[in-house]
CSV table of C-alpha atoms and ligand atoms in Angstrom, one decimal:
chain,number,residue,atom,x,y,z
E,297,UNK,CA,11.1,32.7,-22.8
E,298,UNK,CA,10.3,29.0,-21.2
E,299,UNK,CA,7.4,27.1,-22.4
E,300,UNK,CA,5.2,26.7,-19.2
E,301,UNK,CA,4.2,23.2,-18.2
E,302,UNK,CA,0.5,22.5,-19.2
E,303,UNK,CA,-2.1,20.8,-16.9
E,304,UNK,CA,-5.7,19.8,-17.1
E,305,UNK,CA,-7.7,19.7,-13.9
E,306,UNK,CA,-11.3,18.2,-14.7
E,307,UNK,CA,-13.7,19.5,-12.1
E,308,UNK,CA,-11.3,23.1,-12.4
E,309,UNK,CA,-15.3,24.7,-11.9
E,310,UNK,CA,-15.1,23.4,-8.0
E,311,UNK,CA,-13.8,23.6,-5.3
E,312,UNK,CA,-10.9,22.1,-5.6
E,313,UNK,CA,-10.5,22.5,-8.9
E,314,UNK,CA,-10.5,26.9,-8.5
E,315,UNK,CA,-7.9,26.4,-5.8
E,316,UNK,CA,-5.8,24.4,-7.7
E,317,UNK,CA,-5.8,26.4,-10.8
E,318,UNK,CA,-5.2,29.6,-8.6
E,319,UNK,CA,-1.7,27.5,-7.3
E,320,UNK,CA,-1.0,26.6,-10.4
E,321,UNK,CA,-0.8,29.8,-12.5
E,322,UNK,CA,0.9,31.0,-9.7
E,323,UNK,CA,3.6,28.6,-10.4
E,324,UNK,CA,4.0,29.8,-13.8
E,325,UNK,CA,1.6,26.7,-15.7
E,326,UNK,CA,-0.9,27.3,-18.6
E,327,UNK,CA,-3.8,25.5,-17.1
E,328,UNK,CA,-6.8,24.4,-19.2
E,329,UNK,CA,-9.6,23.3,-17.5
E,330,UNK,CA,-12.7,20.9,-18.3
E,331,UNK,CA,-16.4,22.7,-17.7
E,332,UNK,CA,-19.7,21.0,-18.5
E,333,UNK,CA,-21.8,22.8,-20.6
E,334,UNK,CA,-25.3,24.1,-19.2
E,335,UNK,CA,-27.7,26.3,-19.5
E,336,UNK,CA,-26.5,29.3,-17.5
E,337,UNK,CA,-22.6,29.7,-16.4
E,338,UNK,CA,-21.3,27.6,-14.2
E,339,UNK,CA,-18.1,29.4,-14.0
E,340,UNK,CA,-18.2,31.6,-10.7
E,341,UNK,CA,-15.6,30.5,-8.5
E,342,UNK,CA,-12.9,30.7,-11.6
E,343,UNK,CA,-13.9,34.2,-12.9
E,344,UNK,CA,-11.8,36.4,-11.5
E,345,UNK,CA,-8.7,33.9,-12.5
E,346,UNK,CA,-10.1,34.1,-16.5
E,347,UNK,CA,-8.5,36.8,-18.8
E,348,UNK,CA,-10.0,36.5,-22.5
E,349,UNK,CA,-8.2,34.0,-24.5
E,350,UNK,CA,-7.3,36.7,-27.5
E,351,UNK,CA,-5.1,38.2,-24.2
E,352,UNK,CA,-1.4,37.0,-25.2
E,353,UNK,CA,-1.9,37.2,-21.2
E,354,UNK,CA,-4.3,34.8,-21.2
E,355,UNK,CA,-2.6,31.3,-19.5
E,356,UNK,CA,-6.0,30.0,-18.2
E,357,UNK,CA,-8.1,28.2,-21.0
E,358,UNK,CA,-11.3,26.2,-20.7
E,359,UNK,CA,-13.2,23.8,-22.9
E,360,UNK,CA,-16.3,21.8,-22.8
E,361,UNK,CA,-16.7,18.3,-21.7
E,362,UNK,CA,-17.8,15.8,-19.5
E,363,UNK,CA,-16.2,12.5,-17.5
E,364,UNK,CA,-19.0,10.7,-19.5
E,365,UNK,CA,-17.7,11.6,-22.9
E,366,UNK,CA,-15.1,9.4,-23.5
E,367,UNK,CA,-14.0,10.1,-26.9
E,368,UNK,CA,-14.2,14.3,-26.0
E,369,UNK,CA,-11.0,13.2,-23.7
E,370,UNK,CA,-9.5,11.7,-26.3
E,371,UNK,CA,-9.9,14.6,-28.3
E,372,UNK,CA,-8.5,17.1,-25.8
E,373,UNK,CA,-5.9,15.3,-24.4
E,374,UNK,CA,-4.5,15.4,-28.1
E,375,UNK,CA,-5.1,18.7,-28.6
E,376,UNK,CA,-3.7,20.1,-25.3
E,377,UNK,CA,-1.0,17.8,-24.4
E,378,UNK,CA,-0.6,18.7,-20.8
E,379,UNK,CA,2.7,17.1,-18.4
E,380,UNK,CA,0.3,16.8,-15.3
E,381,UNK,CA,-3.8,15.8,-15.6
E,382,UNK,CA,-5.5,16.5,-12.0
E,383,UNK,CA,-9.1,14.5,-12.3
E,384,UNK,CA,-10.9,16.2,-9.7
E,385,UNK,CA,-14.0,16.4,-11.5
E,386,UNK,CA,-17.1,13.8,-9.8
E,387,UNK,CA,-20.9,13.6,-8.7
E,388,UNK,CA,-19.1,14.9,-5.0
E,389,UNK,CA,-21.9,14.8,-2.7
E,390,UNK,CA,-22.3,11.3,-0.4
E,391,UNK,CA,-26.4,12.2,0.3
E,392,UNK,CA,-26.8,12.5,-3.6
E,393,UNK,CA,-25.0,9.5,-4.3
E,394,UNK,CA,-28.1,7.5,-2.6
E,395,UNK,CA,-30.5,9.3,-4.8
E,396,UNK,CA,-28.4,8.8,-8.2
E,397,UNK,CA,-26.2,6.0,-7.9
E,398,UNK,CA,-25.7,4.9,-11.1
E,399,UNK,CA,-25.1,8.7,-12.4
E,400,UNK,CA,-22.4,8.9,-9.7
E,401,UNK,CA,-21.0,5.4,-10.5
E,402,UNK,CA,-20.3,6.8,-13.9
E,403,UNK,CA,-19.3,10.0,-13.1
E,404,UNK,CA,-17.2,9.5,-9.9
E,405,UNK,CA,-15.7,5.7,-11.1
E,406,UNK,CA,-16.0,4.9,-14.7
E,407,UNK,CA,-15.3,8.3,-15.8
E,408,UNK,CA,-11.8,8.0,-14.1
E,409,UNK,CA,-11.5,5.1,-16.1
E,410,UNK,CA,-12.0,7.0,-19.1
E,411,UNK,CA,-9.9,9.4,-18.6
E,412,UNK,CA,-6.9,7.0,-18.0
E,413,UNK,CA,-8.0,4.9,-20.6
E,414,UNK,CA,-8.1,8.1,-22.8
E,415,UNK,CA,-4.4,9.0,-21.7
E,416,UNK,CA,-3.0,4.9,-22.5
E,417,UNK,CA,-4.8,4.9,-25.7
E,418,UNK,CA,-2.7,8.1,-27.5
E,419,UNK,CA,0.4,7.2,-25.8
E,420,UNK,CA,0.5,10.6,-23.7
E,421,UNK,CA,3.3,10.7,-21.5
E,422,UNK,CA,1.9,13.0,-17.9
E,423,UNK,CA,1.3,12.4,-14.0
E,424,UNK,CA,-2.2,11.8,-13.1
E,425,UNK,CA,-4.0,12.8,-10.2
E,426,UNK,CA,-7.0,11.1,-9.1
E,427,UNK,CA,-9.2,12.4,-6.5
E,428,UNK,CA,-9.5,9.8,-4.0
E,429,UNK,CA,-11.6,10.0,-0.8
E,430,UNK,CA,-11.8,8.9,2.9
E,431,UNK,CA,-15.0,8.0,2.2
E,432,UNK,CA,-13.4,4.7,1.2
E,433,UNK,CA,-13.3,3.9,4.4
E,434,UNK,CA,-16.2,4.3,5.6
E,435,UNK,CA,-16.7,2.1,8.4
E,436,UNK,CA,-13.3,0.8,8.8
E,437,UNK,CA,-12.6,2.6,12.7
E,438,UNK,CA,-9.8,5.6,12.9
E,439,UNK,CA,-7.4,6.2,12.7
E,440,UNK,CA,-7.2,6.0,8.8
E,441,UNK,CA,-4.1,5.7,6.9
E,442,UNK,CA,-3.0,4.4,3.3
E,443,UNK,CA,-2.7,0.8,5.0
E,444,UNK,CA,-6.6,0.8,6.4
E,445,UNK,CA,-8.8,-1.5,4.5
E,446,UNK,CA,-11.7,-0.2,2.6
E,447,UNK,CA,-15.7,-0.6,4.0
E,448,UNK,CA,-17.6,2.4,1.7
E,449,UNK,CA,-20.5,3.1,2.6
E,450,UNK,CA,-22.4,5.1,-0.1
E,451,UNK,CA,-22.5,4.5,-3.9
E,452,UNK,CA,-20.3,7.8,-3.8
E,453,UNK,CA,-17.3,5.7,-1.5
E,454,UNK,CA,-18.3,2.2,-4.0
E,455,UNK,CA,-17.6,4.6,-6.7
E,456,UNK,CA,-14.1,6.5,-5.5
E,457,UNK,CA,-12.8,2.9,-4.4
E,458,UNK,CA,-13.0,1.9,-8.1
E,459,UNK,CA,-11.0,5.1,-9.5
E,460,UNK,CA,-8.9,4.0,-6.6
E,461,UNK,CA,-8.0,0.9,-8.3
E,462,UNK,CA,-8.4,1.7,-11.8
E,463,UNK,CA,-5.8,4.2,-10.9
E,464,UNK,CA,-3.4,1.4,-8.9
E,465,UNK,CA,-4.2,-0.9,-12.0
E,466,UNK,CA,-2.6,1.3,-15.2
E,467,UNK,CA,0.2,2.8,-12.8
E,468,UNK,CA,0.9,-1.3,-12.0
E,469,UNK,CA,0.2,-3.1,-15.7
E,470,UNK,CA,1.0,0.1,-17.7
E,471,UNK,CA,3.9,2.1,-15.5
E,472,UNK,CA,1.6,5.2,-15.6
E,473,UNK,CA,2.5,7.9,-12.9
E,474,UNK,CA,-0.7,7.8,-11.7
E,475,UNK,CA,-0.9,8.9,-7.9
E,476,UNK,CA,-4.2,8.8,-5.7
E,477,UNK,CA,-4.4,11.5,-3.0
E,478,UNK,CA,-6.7,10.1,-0.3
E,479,UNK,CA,-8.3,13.5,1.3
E,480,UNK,CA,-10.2,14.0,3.8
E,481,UNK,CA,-13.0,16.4,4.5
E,482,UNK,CA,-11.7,20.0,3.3
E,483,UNK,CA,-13.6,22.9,3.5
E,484,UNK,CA,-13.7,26.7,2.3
E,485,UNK,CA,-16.0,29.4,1.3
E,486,UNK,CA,-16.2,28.3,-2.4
E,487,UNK,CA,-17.1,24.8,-0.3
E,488,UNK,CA,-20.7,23.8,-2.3
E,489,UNK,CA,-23.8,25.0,0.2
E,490,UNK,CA,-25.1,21.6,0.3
E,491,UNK,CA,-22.0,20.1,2.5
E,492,UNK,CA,-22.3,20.5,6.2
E,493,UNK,CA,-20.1,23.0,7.2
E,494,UNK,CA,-20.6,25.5,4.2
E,495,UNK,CA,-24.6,24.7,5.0
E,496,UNK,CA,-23.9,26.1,8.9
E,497,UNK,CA,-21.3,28.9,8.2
E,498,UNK,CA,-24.0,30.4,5.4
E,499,UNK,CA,-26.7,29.8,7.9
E,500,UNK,CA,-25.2,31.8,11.0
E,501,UNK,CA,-24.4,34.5,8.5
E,502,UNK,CA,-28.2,34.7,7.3
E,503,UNK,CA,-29.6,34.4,11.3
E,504,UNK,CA,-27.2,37.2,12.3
E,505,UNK,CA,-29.0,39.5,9.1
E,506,UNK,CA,-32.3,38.4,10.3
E,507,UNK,CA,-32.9,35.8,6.9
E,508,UNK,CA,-33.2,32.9,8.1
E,509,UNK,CA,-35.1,31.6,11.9
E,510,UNK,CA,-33.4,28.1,11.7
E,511,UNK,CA,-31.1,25.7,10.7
E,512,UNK,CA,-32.5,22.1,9.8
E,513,UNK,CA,-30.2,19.3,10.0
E,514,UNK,CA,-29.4,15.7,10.4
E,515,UNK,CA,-27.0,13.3,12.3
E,516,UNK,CA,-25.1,15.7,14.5
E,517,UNK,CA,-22.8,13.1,16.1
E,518,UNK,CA,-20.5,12.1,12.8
E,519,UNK,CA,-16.7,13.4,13.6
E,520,UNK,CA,-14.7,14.6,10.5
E,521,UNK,CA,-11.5,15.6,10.2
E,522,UNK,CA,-11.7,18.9,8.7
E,523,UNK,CA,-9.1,20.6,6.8
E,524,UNK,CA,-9.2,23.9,4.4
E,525,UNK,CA,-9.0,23.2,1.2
E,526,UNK,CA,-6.2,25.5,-0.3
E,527,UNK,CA,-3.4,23.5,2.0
E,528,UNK,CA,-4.8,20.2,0.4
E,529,UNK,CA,-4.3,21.4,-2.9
E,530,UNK,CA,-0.6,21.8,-2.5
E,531,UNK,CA,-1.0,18.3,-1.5
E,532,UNK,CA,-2.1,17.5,-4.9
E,533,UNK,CA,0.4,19.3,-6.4
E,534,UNK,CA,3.3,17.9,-4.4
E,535,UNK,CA,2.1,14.6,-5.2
E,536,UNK,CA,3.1,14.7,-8.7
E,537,UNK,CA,6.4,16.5,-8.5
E,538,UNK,CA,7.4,13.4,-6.4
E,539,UNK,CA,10.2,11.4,-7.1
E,540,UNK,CA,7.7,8.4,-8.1
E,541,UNK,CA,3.9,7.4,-8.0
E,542,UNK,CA,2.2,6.5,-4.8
E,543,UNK,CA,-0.8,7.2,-2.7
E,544,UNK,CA,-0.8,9.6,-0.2
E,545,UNK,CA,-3.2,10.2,3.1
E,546,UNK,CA,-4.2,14.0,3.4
E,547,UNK,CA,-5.9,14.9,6.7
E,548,UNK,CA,-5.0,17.3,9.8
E,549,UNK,CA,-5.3,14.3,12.4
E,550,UNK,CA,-8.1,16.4,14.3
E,551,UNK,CA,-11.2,14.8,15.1
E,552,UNK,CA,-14.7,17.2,15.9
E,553,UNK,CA,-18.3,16.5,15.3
E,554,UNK,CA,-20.7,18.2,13.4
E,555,UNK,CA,-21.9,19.3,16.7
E,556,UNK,CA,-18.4,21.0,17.6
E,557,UNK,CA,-18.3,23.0,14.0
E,558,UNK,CA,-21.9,23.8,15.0
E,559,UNK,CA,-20.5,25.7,18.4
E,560,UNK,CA,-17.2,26.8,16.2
E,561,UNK,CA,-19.1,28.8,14.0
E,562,UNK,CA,-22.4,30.1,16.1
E,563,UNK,CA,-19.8,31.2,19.3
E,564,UNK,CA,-17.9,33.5,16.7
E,565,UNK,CA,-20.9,35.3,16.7
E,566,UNK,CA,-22.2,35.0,20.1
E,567,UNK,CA,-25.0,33.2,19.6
E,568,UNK,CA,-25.9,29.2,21.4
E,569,UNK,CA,-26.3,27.2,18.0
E,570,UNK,CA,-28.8,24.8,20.4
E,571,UNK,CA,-31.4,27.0,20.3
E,572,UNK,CA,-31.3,27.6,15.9
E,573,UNK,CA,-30.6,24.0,14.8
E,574,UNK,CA,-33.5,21.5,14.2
E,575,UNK,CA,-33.7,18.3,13.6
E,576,UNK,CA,-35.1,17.1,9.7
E,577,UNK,CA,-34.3,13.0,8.9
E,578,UNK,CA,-33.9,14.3,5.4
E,579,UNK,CA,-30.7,14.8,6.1
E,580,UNK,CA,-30.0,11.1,7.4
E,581,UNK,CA,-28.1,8.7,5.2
E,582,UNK,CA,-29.5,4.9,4.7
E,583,UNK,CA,-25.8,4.2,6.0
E,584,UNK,CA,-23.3,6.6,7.8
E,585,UNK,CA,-19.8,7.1,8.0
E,586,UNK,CA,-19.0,7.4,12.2
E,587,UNK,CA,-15.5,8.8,12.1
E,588,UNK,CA,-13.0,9.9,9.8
E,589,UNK,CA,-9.8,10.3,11.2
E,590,UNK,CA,-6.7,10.6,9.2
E,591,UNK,CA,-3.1,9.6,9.8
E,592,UNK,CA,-1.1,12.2,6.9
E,593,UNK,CA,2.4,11.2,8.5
E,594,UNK,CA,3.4,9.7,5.1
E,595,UNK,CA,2.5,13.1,3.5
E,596,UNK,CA,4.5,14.5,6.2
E,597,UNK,CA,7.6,12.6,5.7
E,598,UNK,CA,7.9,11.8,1.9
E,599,UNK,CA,6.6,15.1,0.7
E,600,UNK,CA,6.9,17.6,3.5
E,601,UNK,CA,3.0,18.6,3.6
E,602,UNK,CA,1.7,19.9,6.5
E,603,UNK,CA,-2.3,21.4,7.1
E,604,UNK,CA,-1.8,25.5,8.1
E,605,UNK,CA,-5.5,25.8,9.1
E,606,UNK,CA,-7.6,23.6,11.8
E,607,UNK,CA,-11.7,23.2,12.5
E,608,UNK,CA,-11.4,26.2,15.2
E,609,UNK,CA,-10.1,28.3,12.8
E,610,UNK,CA,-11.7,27.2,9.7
E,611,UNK,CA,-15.5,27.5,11.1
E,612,UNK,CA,-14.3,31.5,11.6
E,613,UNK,CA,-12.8,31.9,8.4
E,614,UNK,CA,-16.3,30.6,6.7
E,615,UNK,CA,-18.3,32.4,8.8
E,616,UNK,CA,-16.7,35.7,8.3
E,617,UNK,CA,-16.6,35.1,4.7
E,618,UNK,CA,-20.3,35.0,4.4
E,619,UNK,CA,-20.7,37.5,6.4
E,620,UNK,CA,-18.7,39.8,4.7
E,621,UNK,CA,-21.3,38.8,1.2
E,622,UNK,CA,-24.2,38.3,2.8
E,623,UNK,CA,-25.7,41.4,1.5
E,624,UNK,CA,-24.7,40.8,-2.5
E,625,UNK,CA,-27.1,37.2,-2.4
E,626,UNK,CA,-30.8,38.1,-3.1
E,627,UNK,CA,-32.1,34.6,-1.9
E,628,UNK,CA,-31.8,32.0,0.7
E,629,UNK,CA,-30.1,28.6,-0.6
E,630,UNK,CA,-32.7,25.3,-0.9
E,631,UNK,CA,-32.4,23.7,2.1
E,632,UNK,CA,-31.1,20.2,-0.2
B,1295,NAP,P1,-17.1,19.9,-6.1
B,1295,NAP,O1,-17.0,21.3,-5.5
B,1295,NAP,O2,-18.4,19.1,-6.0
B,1295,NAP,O3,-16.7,19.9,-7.6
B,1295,NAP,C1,-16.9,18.8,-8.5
B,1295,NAP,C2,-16.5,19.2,-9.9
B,1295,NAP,O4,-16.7,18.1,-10.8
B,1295,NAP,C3,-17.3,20.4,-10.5
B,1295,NAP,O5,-16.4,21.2,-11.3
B,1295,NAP,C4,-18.3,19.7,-11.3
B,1295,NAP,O6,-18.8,20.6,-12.4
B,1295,NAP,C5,-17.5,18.6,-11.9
B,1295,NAP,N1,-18.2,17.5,-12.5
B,1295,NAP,C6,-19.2,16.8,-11.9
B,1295,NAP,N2,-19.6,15.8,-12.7
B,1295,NAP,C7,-18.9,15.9,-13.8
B,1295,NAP,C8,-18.9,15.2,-15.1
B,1295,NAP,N3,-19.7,14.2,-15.3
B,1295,NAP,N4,-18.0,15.6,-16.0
B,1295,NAP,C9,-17.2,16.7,-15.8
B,1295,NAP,N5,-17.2,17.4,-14.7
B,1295,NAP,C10,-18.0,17.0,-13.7
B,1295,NAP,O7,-16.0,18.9,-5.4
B,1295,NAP,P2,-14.7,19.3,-4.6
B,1295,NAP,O8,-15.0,19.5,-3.2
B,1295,NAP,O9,-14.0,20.4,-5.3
B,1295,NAP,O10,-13.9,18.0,-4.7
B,1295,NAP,C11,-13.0,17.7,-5.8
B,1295,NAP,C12,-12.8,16.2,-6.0
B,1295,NAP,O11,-12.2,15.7,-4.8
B,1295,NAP,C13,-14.0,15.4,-6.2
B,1295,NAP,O12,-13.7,14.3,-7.0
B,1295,NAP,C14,-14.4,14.9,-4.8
B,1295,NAP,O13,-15.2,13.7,-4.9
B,1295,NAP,C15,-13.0,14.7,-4.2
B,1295,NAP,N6,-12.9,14.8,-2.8
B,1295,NAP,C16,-13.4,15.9,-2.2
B,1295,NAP,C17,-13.3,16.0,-0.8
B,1295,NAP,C18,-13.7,17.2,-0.1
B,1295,NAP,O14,-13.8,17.2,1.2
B,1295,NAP,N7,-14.0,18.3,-0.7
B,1295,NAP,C19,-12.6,15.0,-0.1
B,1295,NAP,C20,-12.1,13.9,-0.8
B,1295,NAP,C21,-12.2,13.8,-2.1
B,1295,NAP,P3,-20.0,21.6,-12.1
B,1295,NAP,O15,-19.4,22.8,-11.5
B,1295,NAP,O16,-20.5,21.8,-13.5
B,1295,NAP,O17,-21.0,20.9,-11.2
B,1296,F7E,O1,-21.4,15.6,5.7
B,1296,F7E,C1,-23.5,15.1,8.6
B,1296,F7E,C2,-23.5,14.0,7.5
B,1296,F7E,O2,-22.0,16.3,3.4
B,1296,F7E,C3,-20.5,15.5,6.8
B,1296,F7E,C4,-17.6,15.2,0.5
B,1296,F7E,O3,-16.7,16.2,0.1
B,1296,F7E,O4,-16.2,14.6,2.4
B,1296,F7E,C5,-17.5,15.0,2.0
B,1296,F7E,O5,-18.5,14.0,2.3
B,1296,F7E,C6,-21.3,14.9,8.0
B,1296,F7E,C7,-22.0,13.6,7.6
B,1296,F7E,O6,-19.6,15.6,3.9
B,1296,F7E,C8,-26.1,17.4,7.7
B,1296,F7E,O7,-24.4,13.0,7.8
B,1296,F7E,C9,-25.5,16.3,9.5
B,1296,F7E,O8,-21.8,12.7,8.6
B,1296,F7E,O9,-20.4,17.8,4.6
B,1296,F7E,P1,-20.9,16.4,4.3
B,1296,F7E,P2,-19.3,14.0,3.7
B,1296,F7E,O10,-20.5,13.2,3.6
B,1296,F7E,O11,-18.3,13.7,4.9
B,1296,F7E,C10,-15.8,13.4,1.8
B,1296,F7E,C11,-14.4,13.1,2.3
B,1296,F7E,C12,-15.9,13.4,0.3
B,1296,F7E,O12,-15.1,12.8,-0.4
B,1296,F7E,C13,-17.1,13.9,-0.3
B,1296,F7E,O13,-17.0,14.3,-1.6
B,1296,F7E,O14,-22.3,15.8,8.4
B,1296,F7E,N1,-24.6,16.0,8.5
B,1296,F7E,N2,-26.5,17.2,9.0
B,1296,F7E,C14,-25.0,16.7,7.4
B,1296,F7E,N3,-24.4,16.7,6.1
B,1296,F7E,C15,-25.0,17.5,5.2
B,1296,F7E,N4,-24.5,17.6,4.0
B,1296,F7E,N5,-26.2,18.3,5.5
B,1296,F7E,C16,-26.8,18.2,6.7
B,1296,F7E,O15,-27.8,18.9,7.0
């Protein structure tokens, strides 16, 4: 029998990092993932992919570590010796990133650094992912594509522009394969409940079962481009089967505001979301990102990728997935 390919994915508790695991054990890998240790299991969106390691089934393995850790990457990276490392593992949330910025600077930047540092240092030969973001643009008008300069706006988009660059620098001084995927906004139901459209597709699910009266929120005019996140994960993969290392834009090209999803997802069930959603400046950022809208026709071209699912779509698909668990969650999310 054939040895399968290894990979690491960092962040593999996510959601990216369950969607990418799921793709990749489909492809035949042994995938070992990084989870942080705390004090209750953090594990959910990868549970039904686990099978205990004693298994001679078992071709999903995890172990505990952090970005933070340098020397537990050195470790691993030994001991597992994967072909392809996906780093997909950050402080993720651009509101946060204001309230912790140095946490997310060394999370979301230096610990890419580590992690590249840790591969250089025991000479392992793989193809490295690195999670970029269209937060690096920031304020830098659509549309965005790898050619657009970078104006971040949060400690979160300061952070990503460094992995950005730390990821340029060891593919350029040290011949690395080291790719960066620039993604936009992708969403899901395993999306966290804190993002926007996760936040409105759980909250039309608990108005329709009579849990919640309203929705608070903040700046309704930003436009994303919104994509789902199991095409963009193909993306990833894609990038490192390439013939050689670049960086790749990966965005639908559609362009809605937060208002639009709003109507998306409170028409699917009939209802007018303008008479659910309040206003709370919580939800403001010191600075905000206008418009994101990406130009993937490199993706297109050089590796074939195209996005299956658009905003309409995707709004319905979240909604009827919390619908259909609404009843197995026993209390209402913190409004963070
Ligand atoms: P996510 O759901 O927030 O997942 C982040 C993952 O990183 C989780 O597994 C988290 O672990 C882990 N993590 C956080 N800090 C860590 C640390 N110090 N050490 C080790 N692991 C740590 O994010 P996502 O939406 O899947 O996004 C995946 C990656 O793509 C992130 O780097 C994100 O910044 C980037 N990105 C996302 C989007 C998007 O729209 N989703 C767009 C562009 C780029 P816990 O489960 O323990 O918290
Ligand atoms: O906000 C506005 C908010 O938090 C989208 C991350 O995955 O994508 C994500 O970052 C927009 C912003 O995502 C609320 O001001 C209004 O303009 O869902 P979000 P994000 O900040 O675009 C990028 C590409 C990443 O890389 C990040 O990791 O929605 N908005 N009212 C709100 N946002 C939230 N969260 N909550 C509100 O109540």
């Amino acid at each position: 029998m054939e040895t399968p390919k290894k990979a690491l994915i960092t962040g593999i508790t996510g959601q990216d990092g369950s969607y990418l695991a799921e793709l990749l054990l489909q492809k035949g890998y042994e995938v070992h993932g990084i989870v942080r240790r705390s004090s209750q299991f953090n594990t959910g969106r990868i549970d039904h992919l686990y099978v205990d390691s004693h298994d001679p089934r078992a071709r999903l393995f995890l172990h505990y570590g952090d970005l933070t850790d340098g020397s537990r990457l050195v470790t691993l990276l030994e001991k597992v010796q994967p072909a392809e490392v996906y780093n997909l593992a950050a402080q993720s949330h651009v509101r946060v990133s204001f309230d912790e910025p140095e946490f997310t600077g060394l999370s979301t930047g230096v610990g890419s650094t580590r992690l590249l540092e840790a591969i250089r240092m025991i000479g392992l030969e793989c193809r490295y992912y690195q999670a970029s973001s269209s937060e690096m643009f920031g304020a830098t008008p659509p549309p965005q594509n790898e050619a657009t300069p970078f104006w971040p706006r949060s400690p979160y988009g300061a952070a990503k522009v460094y992995a950005y660059w730390m990821t340029r620098n060891y593919r350029e001084a040290y011949g690395m394969f080291a790719t960066n995927g620039i993604l936009f906004n992708h969403e899901s139901p395993r999306r966290g409940e804190t993002f926007v459209t996760r936040k409105i597709s759980m909250a039309v699910a608990n108005i329709v079962a009579g849990k919640q009266d309203y929705l608070y929120m903040g700046n309704l005019d930003a436009v994303r481009d919104w994509g789902y996140a199991k095409d963009y994960v193909e993306a990833m993969w894609m990038m490192l089967q390439a013939d050689k290392a670049e960086d790749f834009v990966v965005a639908t090209g559609t362009a809605y505001t937060v208002k639009d999803f709003l109507q998306f997802a409170f028409e699917h069930v009939n209802l007018d979301w303008e008479k659910y959603v309040r206003f709370d400046e919580r939800y403001l950022r010191p600075t905000e990102v206008d418009s994101l809208i990406g130009d993937a026709s490199k993706a297109r071209d050089v590796l074939g990728w195209t996005p299956k699912v658009l905003p309409p779509e995707l709004a319905k698909l979240m909604v009827d997935a919390d619908m259909s668990t609404i009843d197995l969650r026993t209390k209402l999310p913190a409004q963070l």
